[in-house]
């Protein structure tokens, strides 16, 4: 019987090596896999390239991973926010590289990687500095920019419920990039608020089919980034 | 000295131009206020790019769900009939031309429809683009809402943008505290003046020429 359940977040992230490219699900605080990120901080892998829409908030989760000097490069669409302090600090000191990608292009590059499509054309960025140096081509009289797929070694994902095969459902807007990242990473590690038995998720309701998932660890009552920040918490 | 429309009034005036049944994406700031002023007898469906169609008003303290946010990372609600989806679907709605109207704030907007609202290009500043470049390319109509001038009185409506562009030739109409202005092949053209505002004042506070309203007679 296939069983992707892993007993702890510590074991789930144990093999992530220095220099790995890691996708982290979530949009701002919603959908951020805080327990998996904190396990990666404890594990200590360095020189990581991290792909997320943002750069974390406060001194917990993704921001804490950056603050712990484990990230050498961020690929994201929006590195600023009112509560993001650690990324700006590291960026201004030249300690972290930034690759800025428009949000829809980021999503589609991740999807393309999962779908086996090495490149695609998009109208996004035409006529802007972000299109400079990229191949452009006309289709039906309109100019488009070529963008490449974006792959990762690992994805860290939070979901509402999972079964032992890795079928997943999410909660509201906490879904965001996660189903795409599950497809695009060689090894997808998921923290699930509930672990249900096989058949516990209606096949009609599965959002991420288990084929895209490698490891599932149950984290019931996961902490939420917004709650940690409101409480003034730091990690570690 | 206060003449013209308040932020609320700019939003209300913008809402007047959105057709019934439109799928609408609202940017951060004054654009968010548009949702408060849906004209009688019309229904708009709001899209937020982080994966919700059918966004409702902000929740009460009791209704708040930490996993239900808008693209500005503010808590929202979902109306009956709402749908959740992942980011690639969300930007397919945007890029694929399925949304009718996008209302955006800006730093500069030019007479040729160029918009610059993501970066001042100042060295050392941290650039952040989000979904703006996808929205301006994909949504059928781009409405810009903005104060007519910066806090220091510089025009935000200009001949050509000096800041890095978000998109070229994409804006259809501009709503400011002083006026409603169309982008036409001949440049800015006045549509409406706010109460107590003269056409001369609009022309003086715009960085390039503004044509008088089209003759509808």
Coordinates of C-alpha atoms in Angstrom, one line a residue:
Chain A
X1 CA 0.0 0.0 0.0
X2 CA 1.3 3.4 -0.9
X3 CA 1.7 5.6 2.1
X4 CA 3.3 9.0 1.9
X5 CA 2.8 9.9 5.5
X6 CA 5.9 11.1 7.3
X7 CA 5.9 11.1 11.1
X8 CA 7.3 14.6 11.7
X9 CA 8.1 17.9 10.0
X10 CA 11.7 17.3 11.1
X11 CA 12.0 14.1 9.1
X12 CA 10.0 15.6 6.3
X13 CA 12.6 18.3 5.5
X14 CA 15.7 16.3 6.7
X15 CA 17.2 15.7 3.2
X16 CA 17.0 19.3 1.8
X17 CA 20.6 20.0 0.9
X18 CA 22.6 23.3 0.9
X19 CA 22.0 25.1 -2.5
X20 CA 18.6 23.6 -3.1
X21 CA 15.8 25.5 -4.9
X22 CA 12.7 25.5 -2.7
X23 CA 9.2 26.6 -3.6
X24 CA 7.2 27.8 -0.6
X25 CA 3.4 28.0 -0.9
X26 CA 1.4 30.9 0.4
X27 CA 0.4 34.4 -0.6
X28 CA 1.4 36.7 2.3
X29 CA 0.4 34.9 5.4
X30 CA -2.4 32.8 4.0
X31 CA -1.2 29.3 3.0
X32 CA 2.3 29.8 4.4
X33 CA 3.6 26.4 5.7
X34 CA 5.0 27.8 8.9
X35 CA 5.8 24.5 10.7
X36 CA 7.7 23.1 7.6
X37 CA 9.7 26.4 7.3
X38 CA 10.6 26.4 11.0
X39 CA 11.7 22.8 10.6
X40 CA 13.9 23.9 7.7
X41 CA 15.4 26.6 10.0
X42 CA 16.2 24.0 12.6
X43 CA 17.7 21.8 9.9
X44 CA 19.9 24.6 8.8
X45 CA 20.3 24.1 5.0
X46 CA 22.1 27.2 3.5
X47 CA 22.5 29.0 0.2
X48 CA 18.9 28.2 -0.7
X49 CA 17.0 29.8 -3.7
X50 CA 13.4 30.3 -2.5
X51 CA 10.4 30.9 -4.7
X52 CA 7.4 32.6 -3.1
X53 CA 5.1 35.5 -4.1
X54 CA 6.5 37.6 -1.2
X55 CA 9.4 37.6 1.3
X56 CA 7.7 36.9 4.6
X57 CA 6.6 39.1 7.4
X58 CA 7.9 39.9 10.9
X59 CA 10.5 37.4 12.2
X60 CA 8.7 34.1 11.7
X61 CA 8.2 31.7 8.8
X62 CA 9.8 32.7 5.5
X63 CA 11.1 36.0 7.0
X64 CA 12.9 34.1 9.7
X65 CA 14.4 31.7 7.2
X66 CA 15.9 34.8 5.4
X67 CA 16.9 36.3 8.8
X68 CA 18.7 33.1 9.6
X69 CA 20.9 33.7 6.5
X70 CA 19.8 30.5 4.8
X71 CA 18.5 32.1 1.6
X72 CA 20.9 33.5 -1.0
X73 CA 18.3 34.3 -3.6
X74 CA 14.5 35.1 -3.7
X75 CA 12.4 34.7 -6.7
X76 CA 9.1 36.6 -6.1
X77 CA 6.7 39.2 -7.4
X78 CA 6.3 41.5 -4.4
X79 CA 9.2 41.6 -1.9
X80 CA 7.8 44.7 0.0
X81 CA 5.1 44.7 2.6
X82 CA 4.3 46.8 5.6
X83 CA 5.6 44.0 8.0
X84 CA 8.5 42.8 5.9
X85 CA 11.7 44.0 7.6
X86 CA 14.3 41.2 7.2
X87 CA 14.3 40.9 3.4
X88 CA 14.8 44.7 2.9
X89 CA 17.6 44.7 5.5
X90 CA 19.4 41.7 3.8
X91 CA 18.8 43.1 0.3
X92 CA 20.2 46.5 1.1
X93 CA 23.3 44.9 2.6
X94 CA 23.8 42.9 -0.6
X95 CA 23.3 39.6 1.3
X96 CA 20.5 38.3 -0.8
X97 CA 19.8 38.4 -4.5
X98 CA 16.3 39.3 -5.9
X99 CA 14.8 38.0 -9.1
X100 CA 11.5 40.0 -9.6
X101 CA 8.9 38.2 -11.7
X102 CA 5.3 39.6 -12.4
X103 CA 2.8 37.5 -10.4
X104 CA 1.0 36.0 -13.3
X105 CA 4.2 35.1 -15.0
X106 CA 5.5 33.6 -11.8
X107 CA 2.4 31.4 -11.6
X108 CA 2.5 30.3 -15.2
X109 CA 6.3 29.6 -15.1
X110 CA 5.7 27.3 -12.2
X111 CA 2.7 25.7 -13.9
X112 CA 4.7 25.2 -17.1
X113 CA 7.4 23.4 -15.2
X114 CA 4.9 21.0 -13.8
X115 CA 3.2 20.6 -17.2
X116 CA 6.5 19.8 -19.0
X117 CA 6.4 23.0 -21.1
X118 CA 9.8 24.6 -21.3
X119 CA 8.7 28.1 -22.4
X120 CA 5.7 30.1 -23.4
X121 CA 4.8 33.6 -24.7
X122 CA 2.9 36.2 -22.6
X123 CA 1.9 39.8 -23.2
X124 CA 2.9 40.7 -19.6
X125 CA 5.9 43.1 -19.4
X126 CA 5.8 44.1 -23.1
X127 CA 7.1 47.6 -23.3
X128 CA 8.7 47.5 -19.8
X129 CA 12.2 47.1 -18.4
X130 CA 11.3 43.6 -17.3
X131 CA 11.1 42.5 -20.9
X132 CA 14.6 43.7 -21.7
X133 CA 16.9 40.9 -23.1
X134 CA 14.0 38.5 -23.5
X135 CA 12.9 37.0 -26.9
X136 CA 9.8 38.7 -28.3
X137 CA 7.6 37.5 -31.0
X138 CA 4.4 38.6 -32.7
X139 CA 1.3 36.5 -32.8
X140 CA -1.9 37.8 -34.6
X141 CA -0.3 41.3 -34.7
X142 CA 0.4 41.6 -31.0
X143 CA 3.9 41.4 -29.3
X144 CA 4.6 38.7 -26.6
X145 CA 7.6 38.0 -24.4
X146 CA 9.0 34.5 -24.0
X147 CA 9.3 33.2 -20.5
X148 CA 10.9 29.9 -19.3
X149 CA 9.5 27.3 -16.9
X150 CA 10.5 27.5 -13.3
X151 CA 11.4 24.3 -11.5
X152 CA 12.4 23.4 -8.0
X153 CA 14.0 20.7 -6.0
X154 CA 11.5 20.9 -3.2
X155 CA 8.1 22.5 -2.5
X156 CA 6.9 23.2 1.0
X157 CA 3.1 23.3 1.0
X158 CA 0.3 23.8 3.5
X159 CA -3.1 22.2 3.0
X160 CA -6.4 21.8 4.8
X161 CA -6.6 18.0 4.5
X162 CA -4.7 15.2 2.9
X163 CA -5.0 11.4 2.5
X164 CA -2.1 8.9 2.6
X165 CA -1.8 9.0 -1.2
X166 CA -1.2 12.8 -1.1
X167 CA -4.6 13.9 -2.5
X168 CA -5.1 17.5 -1.2
X169 CA -7.7 20.1 -0.5
X170 CA -7.0 23.6 0.6
X171 CA -8.8 26.3 2.6
X172 CA -10.1 29.4 0.7
X173 CA -7.4 31.8 -0.6
X174 CA -4.7 29.8 1.2
X175 CA -4.7 27.7 -2.0
X176 CA -3.0 30.3 -4.2
X177 CA 0.4 29.0 -5.7
X178 CA 0.4 25.7 -3.8
X179 CA -1.3 23.4 -6.4
X180 CA 1.2 24.7 -9.0
X181 CA 4.2 24.3 -6.8
X182 CA 3.2 20.7 -6.0
X183 CA 3.5 20.0 -9.7
X184 CA 6.8 21.8 -10.3
X185 CA 9.0 20.4 -7.6
X186 CA 11.0 17.1 -7.7
X187 CA 10.0 16.5 -4.1
X188 CA 6.8 18.0 -2.7
X189 CA 6.4 18.1 1.1
X190 CA 3.0 18.9 2.5
X191 CA 1.8 19.8 6.0
X192 CA -1.9 18.9 6.4
X193 CA -4.2 20.3 9.0
X194 CA -6.0 16.9 8.9
X195 CA -4.9 13.5 7.7
X196 CA -7.9 11.5 6.5
X197 CA -8.1 7.9 5.4
X198 CA -8.1 6.8 1.8
X199 CA -11.4 7.8 0.3
X200 CA -11.9 10.5 3.0
X201 CA -11.7 13.1 0.2
X202 CA -14.4 12.9 -2.4
X203 CA -12.6 12.4 -5.8
X204 CA -14.7 15.2 -7.2
X205 CA -13.3 17.5 -4.6
X206 CA -9.6 16.7 -4.9
X207 CA -7.7 19.9 -5.8
X208 CA -4.1 18.4 -6.0
X209 CA -4.1 14.8 -7.1
X210 CA -1.6 12.7 -5.1
X211 CA 0.7 12.0 -8.0
X212 CA 2.2 15.5 -7.4
X213 CA 2.9 14.9 -3.7
X214 CA 5.8 12.9 -2.1
X215 CA 5.5 13.4 1.6
X216 CA 2.6 14.3 3.9
X217 CA 2.9 15.2 7.5
X218 CA 0.0 16.0 9.8
X219 CA 0.2 19.4 11.6
X220 CA -3.2 19.8 13.3
X221 CA -4.0 23.3 14.5
X222 CA -1.1 24.9 12.5
X223 CA 0.0 28.3 13.6
X224 CA -0.8 31.3 11.4
X225 CA 1.8 33.9 10.5
X226 CA -0.6 36.7 11.2
X227 CA -1.3 35.4 14.7
X228 CA 2.4 34.9 15.5
X229 CA 3.2 38.5 14.3
X230 CA 0.3 39.9 16.3
X231 CA 1.8 38.1 19.4
X232 CA 5.2 39.6 18.6
X233 CA 6.8 36.2 18.2
X234 CA 10.2 35.5 16.6
X235 CA 11.7 32.2 15.4
X236 CA 13.9 30.6 16.5
Chain B
X1 CA -9.1 75.7 -1.3
X2 CA -10.6 72.2 -1.3
X3 CA -12.3 71.8 -4.6
X4 CA -13.3 68.7 -6.5
X5 CA -14.1 65.2 -5.5
X6 CA -13.1 63.4 -2.3
X7 CA -11.5 59.9 -2.5
X8 CA -15.0 58.5 -1.9
X9 CA -16.5 60.7 -4.6
X10 CA -13.8 59.7 -7.1
X11 CA -14.6 56.0 -6.4
X12 CA -18.4 56.6 -6.7
X13 CA -17.9 58.4 -10.1
X14 CA -15.7 55.5 -11.3
X15 CA -18.4 53.0 -10.4
X16 CA -20.9 54.9 -12.5
X17 CA -18.9 53.8 -15.7
X18 CA -18.8 50.1 -14.9
X19 CA -21.5 48.2 -16.8
X20 CA -24.0 45.9 -15.0
X21 CA -22.7 42.3 -14.8
X22 CA -19.0 43.2 -15.1
X23 CA -16.2 41.1 -13.7
X24 CA -14.0 43.7 -11.9
X25 CA -10.6 43.7 -10.3
X26 CA -9.9 46.5 -7.9
X27 CA -6.4 47.7 -7.0
X28 CA -5.2 48.9 -3.6
X29 CA -6.2 52.4 -2.2
X30 CA -8.9 54.5 -3.8
X31 CA -9.8 51.6 -6.2
X32 CA -10.9 49.5 -3.2
X33 CA -13.5 52.1 -2.4
X34 CA -15.3 51.5 -5.7
X35 CA -16.9 48.4 -4.1
X36 CA -18.9 50.7 -1.7
X37 CA -20.6 52.6 -4.6
X38 CA -22.2 50.0 -6.8
X39 CA -25.0 51.9 -8.6
X40 CA -28.6 50.9 -7.9
X41 CA -29.8 48.0 -10.1
X42 CA -26.3 46.8 -11.0
X43 CA -24.2 43.8 -9.9
X44 CA -20.4 43.6 -10.2
X45 CA -18.5 40.4 -9.4
X46 CA -15.1 41.2 -7.9
X47 CA -12.0 39.2 -8.7
X48 CA -9.0 39.2 -6.4
X49 CA -5.8 37.8 -8.0
X50 CA -4.9 35.6 -5.0
X51 CA -7.7 33.2 -6.0
X52 CA -11.3 34.4 -5.4
X53 CA -14.1 35.4 -7.7
X54 CA -17.0 36.9 -5.7
X55 CA -15.1 38.9 -3.1
X56 CA -17.4 40.6 -0.6
X57 CA -16.9 43.5 1.8
X58 CA -14.5 43.3 4.8
X59 CA -15.6 40.9 7.6
X60 CA -16.8 41.8 11.0
X61 CA -14.5 40.7 13.9
X62 CA -16.6 37.5 14.3
X63 CA -16.6 36.6 10.6
X64 CA -12.9 37.0 10.1
X65 CA -11.1 34.0 8.5
X66 CA -7.3 34.1 8.4
X67 CA -7.3 32.2 5.2
X68 CA -9.6 34.6 3.4
X69 CA -7.7 37.6 2.1
X70 CA -7.5 39.9 -0.9
X71 CA -4.5 40.7 -3.0
X72 CA -3.7 43.6 -0.6
X73 CA -3.4 41.0 2.2
X74 CA -6.6 42.4 3.9
X75 CA -9.3 40.2 5.3
X76 CA -12.4 39.9 3.1
X77 CA -15.5 37.8 2.8
X78 CA -16.8 35.6 -0.1
X79 CA -20.3 36.3 -1.4
X80 CA -22.8 33.5 -2.0
X81 CA -21.8 32.0 -5.4
X82 CA -18.1 32.8 -4.9
X83 CA -15.4 30.5 -6.3
X84 CA -11.8 29.8 -5.1
X85 CA -9.0 28.8 -7.5
X86 CA -5.2 28.6 -7.8
X87 CA -3.0 31.3 -9.2
X88 CA -2.6 30.0 -12.7
X89 CA -6.4 29.9 -13.1
X90 CA -6.6 33.4 -11.5
X91 CA -4.1 34.9 -14.0
X92 CA -5.8 33.0 -16.9
X93 CA -8.9 35.1 -16.0
X94 CA -6.7 38.2 -16.2
X95 CA -4.4 37.5 -19.1
X96 CA -7.0 35.6 -21.1
X97 CA -9.2 38.7 -21.3
X98 CA -12.0 37.3 -19.2
X99 CA -12.2 40.3 -16.8
X100 CA -14.1 43.4 -18.0
X101 CA -12.7 46.2 -15.9
X102 CA -9.6 46.8 -13.7
X103 CA -9.4 49.9 -11.5
X104 CA -5.8 50.8 -10.6
X105 CA -4.0 53.6 -8.7
X106 CA -0.9 55.1 -10.3
X107 CA 2.2 57.2 -9.9
X108 CA 2.0 58.5 -13.5
X109 CA -0.3 58.1 -16.4
X110 CA 0.6 59.4 -19.9
X111 CA -1.4 61.0 -22.7
X112 CA -0.7 57.9 -24.9
X113 CA -2.2 55.5 -22.3
X114 CA 1.1 54.4 -20.7
X115 CA 1.0 53.7 -17.0
X116 CA 3.8 53.7 -14.4
X117 CA 2.7 52.5 -11.0
X118 CA 5.3 49.9 -9.8
X119 CA 8.7 51.6 -9.4
X120 CA 10.2 55.0 -9.2
X121 CA 13.4 53.6 -10.6
X122 CA 15.4 55.1 -7.8
X123 CA 18.7 53.2 -7.3
X124 CA 18.6 51.1 -4.1
X125 CA 14.8 51.1 -3.9
X126 CA 13.3 47.6 -3.7
X127 CA 11.3 47.0 -6.8
X128 CA 7.9 45.2 -6.4
X129 CA 5.6 44.5 -9.3
X130 CA 2.9 42.1 -8.0
X131 CA 0.2 41.5 -10.6
X132 CA 0.0 45.0 -12.1
X133 CA 1.8 44.1 -15.4
X134 CA -0.5 41.1 -16.0
X135 CA -3.6 43.1 -15.2
X136 CA -2.8 46.1 -17.5
X137 CA -2.1 43.7 -20.5
X138 CA -5.1 41.3 -20.0
X139 CA -8.1 43.1 -18.6
X140 CA -10.4 44.6 -21.3
X141 CA -10.7 48.1 -19.8
X142 CA -8.1 49.8 -17.5
X143 CA -9.5 52.6 -15.4
X144 CA -7.0 54.7 -13.4
X145 CA -8.0 56.5 -10.3
X146 CA -5.6 59.0 -8.8
X147 CA -5.2 62.4 -7.2
X148 CA -4.6 64.8 -10.1
X149 CA -1.2 65.9 -8.7
X150 CA 1.4 64.5 -6.2
X151 CA 1.6 65.7 -2.6
X152 CA 4.1 68.3 -3.8
X153 CA 1.9 69.5 -6.6
X154 CA 3.6 67.7 -9.5
X155 CA 1.3 66.6 -12.3
X156 CA 0.6 62.8 -12.4
X157 CA -1.0 63.1 -15.8
X158 CA 1.9 63.7 -18.1
X159 CA 2.9 63.7 -21.8
X160 CA 5.2 60.7 -21.3
X161 CA 5.9 58.8 -18.0
X162 CA 9.4 59.4 -16.5
X163 CA 9.1 56.4 -14.2
X164 CA 9.5 52.8 -15.5
X165 CA 6.3 51.6 -17.3
X166 CA 3.9 49.0 -16.0
X167 CA 2.4 48.8 -19.4
X168 CA 2.3 50.8 -22.7
X169 CA -0.8 52.3 -24.2
X170 CA -3.2 50.3 -22.0
X171 CA -5.2 52.9 -20.1
X172 CA -8.7 53.9 -21.3
X173 CA -9.9 56.5 -18.8
X174 CA -8.5 58.5 -15.8
X175 CA -10.6 59.6 -12.7
X176 CA -9.0 62.2 -10.5
X177 CA -10.2 64.6 -7.7
X178 CA -10.6 67.3 -10.4
X179 CA -12.0 65.5 -13.5
X180 CA -12.7 62.5 -15.6
X181 CA -10.4 62.3 -18.6
X182 CA -10.3 59.9 -21.6
X183 CA -7.2 58.7 -23.3
X184 CA -7.8 59.2 -27.0
X185 CA -5.6 58.8 -30.1
X186 CA -5.1 62.6 -29.8
X187 CA -4.2 62.5 -26.1
X188 CA -6.1 63.5 -22.9
X189 CA -9.7 64.6 -23.5
X190 CA -11.9 66.0 -20.7
X191 CA -15.1 64.1 -20.0
X192 CA -16.4 65.6 -16.8
X193 CA -15.3 68.3 -14.3
X194 CA -15.7 67.8 -10.6
X195 CA -18.0 70.4 -8.9
X196 CA -16.3 73.8 -8.5
X197 CA -13.4 72.9 -10.8
X198 CA -12.7 74.8 -14.0
X199 CA -11.3 73.4 -17.2
X200 CA -8.5 75.9 -16.8
X201 CA -7.5 74.5 -13.4
X202 CA -7.4 71.0 -14.9
X203 CA -5.3 72.2 -17.8
X204 CA -2.9 74.0 -15.4
X205 CA -2.5 70.9 -13.2
X206 CA -1.9 68.5 -16.1
X207 CA 1.6 68.0 -17.5
X208 CA 0.5 68.2 -21.1
X209 CA -2.5 69.5 -23.1
X210 CA -6.1 68.4 -22.4
X211 CA -8.6 68.5 -25.2
X212 CA -12.1 69.9 -24.5
X213 CA -15.0 67.5 -24.2
X214 CA -16.1 65.8 -27.4
X215 CA -19.0 67.6 -29.0
X216 CA -22.0 65.4 -28.5
X217 CA -24.4 67.7 -30.3

